[in-house]
Short mmCIF file of C-alpha atoms in Angstrom, two decimals:
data_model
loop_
_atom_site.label_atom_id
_atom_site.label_comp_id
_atom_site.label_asym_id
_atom_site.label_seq_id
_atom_site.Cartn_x
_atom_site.Cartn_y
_atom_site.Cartn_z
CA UNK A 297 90.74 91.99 -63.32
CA UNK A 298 87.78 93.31 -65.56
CA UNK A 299 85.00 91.29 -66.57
CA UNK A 300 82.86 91.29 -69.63
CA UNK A 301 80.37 89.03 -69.64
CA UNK A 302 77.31 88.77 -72.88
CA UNK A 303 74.69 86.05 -73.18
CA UNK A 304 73.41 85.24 -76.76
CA UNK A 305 71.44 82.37 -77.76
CA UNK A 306 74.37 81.05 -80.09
CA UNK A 307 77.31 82.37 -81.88
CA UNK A 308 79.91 80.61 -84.25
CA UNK A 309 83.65 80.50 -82.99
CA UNK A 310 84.21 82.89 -85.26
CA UNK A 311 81.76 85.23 -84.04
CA UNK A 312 82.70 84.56 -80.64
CA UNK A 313 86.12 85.39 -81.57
CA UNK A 314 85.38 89.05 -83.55
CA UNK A 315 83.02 89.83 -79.97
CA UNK A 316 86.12 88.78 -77.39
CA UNK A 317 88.68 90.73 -79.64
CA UNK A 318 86.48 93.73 -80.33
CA UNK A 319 85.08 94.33 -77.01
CA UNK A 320 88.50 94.01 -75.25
CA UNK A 321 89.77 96.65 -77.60
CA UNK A 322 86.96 98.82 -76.84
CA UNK A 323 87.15 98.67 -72.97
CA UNK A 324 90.81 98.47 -72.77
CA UNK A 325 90.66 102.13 -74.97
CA UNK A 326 87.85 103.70 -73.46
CA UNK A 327 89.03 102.28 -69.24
CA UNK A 328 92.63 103.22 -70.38
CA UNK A 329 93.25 99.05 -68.90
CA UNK A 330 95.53 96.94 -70.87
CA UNK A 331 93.80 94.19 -73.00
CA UNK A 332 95.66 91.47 -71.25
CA UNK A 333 94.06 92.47 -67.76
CA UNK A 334 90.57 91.90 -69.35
CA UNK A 335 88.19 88.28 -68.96
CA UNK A 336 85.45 87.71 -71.64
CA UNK A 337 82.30 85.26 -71.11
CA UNK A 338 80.23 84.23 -73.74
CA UNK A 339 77.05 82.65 -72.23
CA UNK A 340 74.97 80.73 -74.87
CA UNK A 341 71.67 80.25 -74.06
CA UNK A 342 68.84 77.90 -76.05
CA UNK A 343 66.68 79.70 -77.62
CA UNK A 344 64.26 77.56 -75.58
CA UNK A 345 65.05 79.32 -72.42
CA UNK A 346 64.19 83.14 -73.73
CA UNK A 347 61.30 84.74 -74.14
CA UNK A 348 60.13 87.67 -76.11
CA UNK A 349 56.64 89.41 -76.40
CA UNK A 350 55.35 86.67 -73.93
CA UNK A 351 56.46 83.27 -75.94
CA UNK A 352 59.29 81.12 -76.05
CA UNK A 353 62.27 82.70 -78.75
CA UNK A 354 62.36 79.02 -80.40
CA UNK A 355 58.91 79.57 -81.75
CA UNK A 356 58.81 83.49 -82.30
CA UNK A 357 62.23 82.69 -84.52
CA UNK A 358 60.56 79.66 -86.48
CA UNK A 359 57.58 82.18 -87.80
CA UNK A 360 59.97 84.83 -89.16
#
């Protein structure tokens, strides 16, 4: 049973849908592992609870 597992802070179903399609494809190509034998996780995470360049994401996102 592979795994493939990706955290983001959000993603639409739709985007969530084009990642679980396209990385099955990949891996099941490149691992030579039919697609059906893969999982996919998407993990969303609030942007509160990542950090980047020592502050909370939330607040480096709101002065882009």
């Amino acid at each position: 049973m592979p795994f493939i597992q990706v955290e983001t802070a959000s993603a639409t179903k739709e985007q969530k849908q084009a990642l679980i399609a396209e990385l099955t494809d990949a891996a099941s190509r490149i691992m030579g592992i039919d697609a059906e034998a893969f999982y996919v996780l998407i993990k969303e995470n609030s942007t509160d609870n990542w950090g980047l360049g020592g502050r909370v994401l939330t607040d480096v996102l709101k002065n882009k």
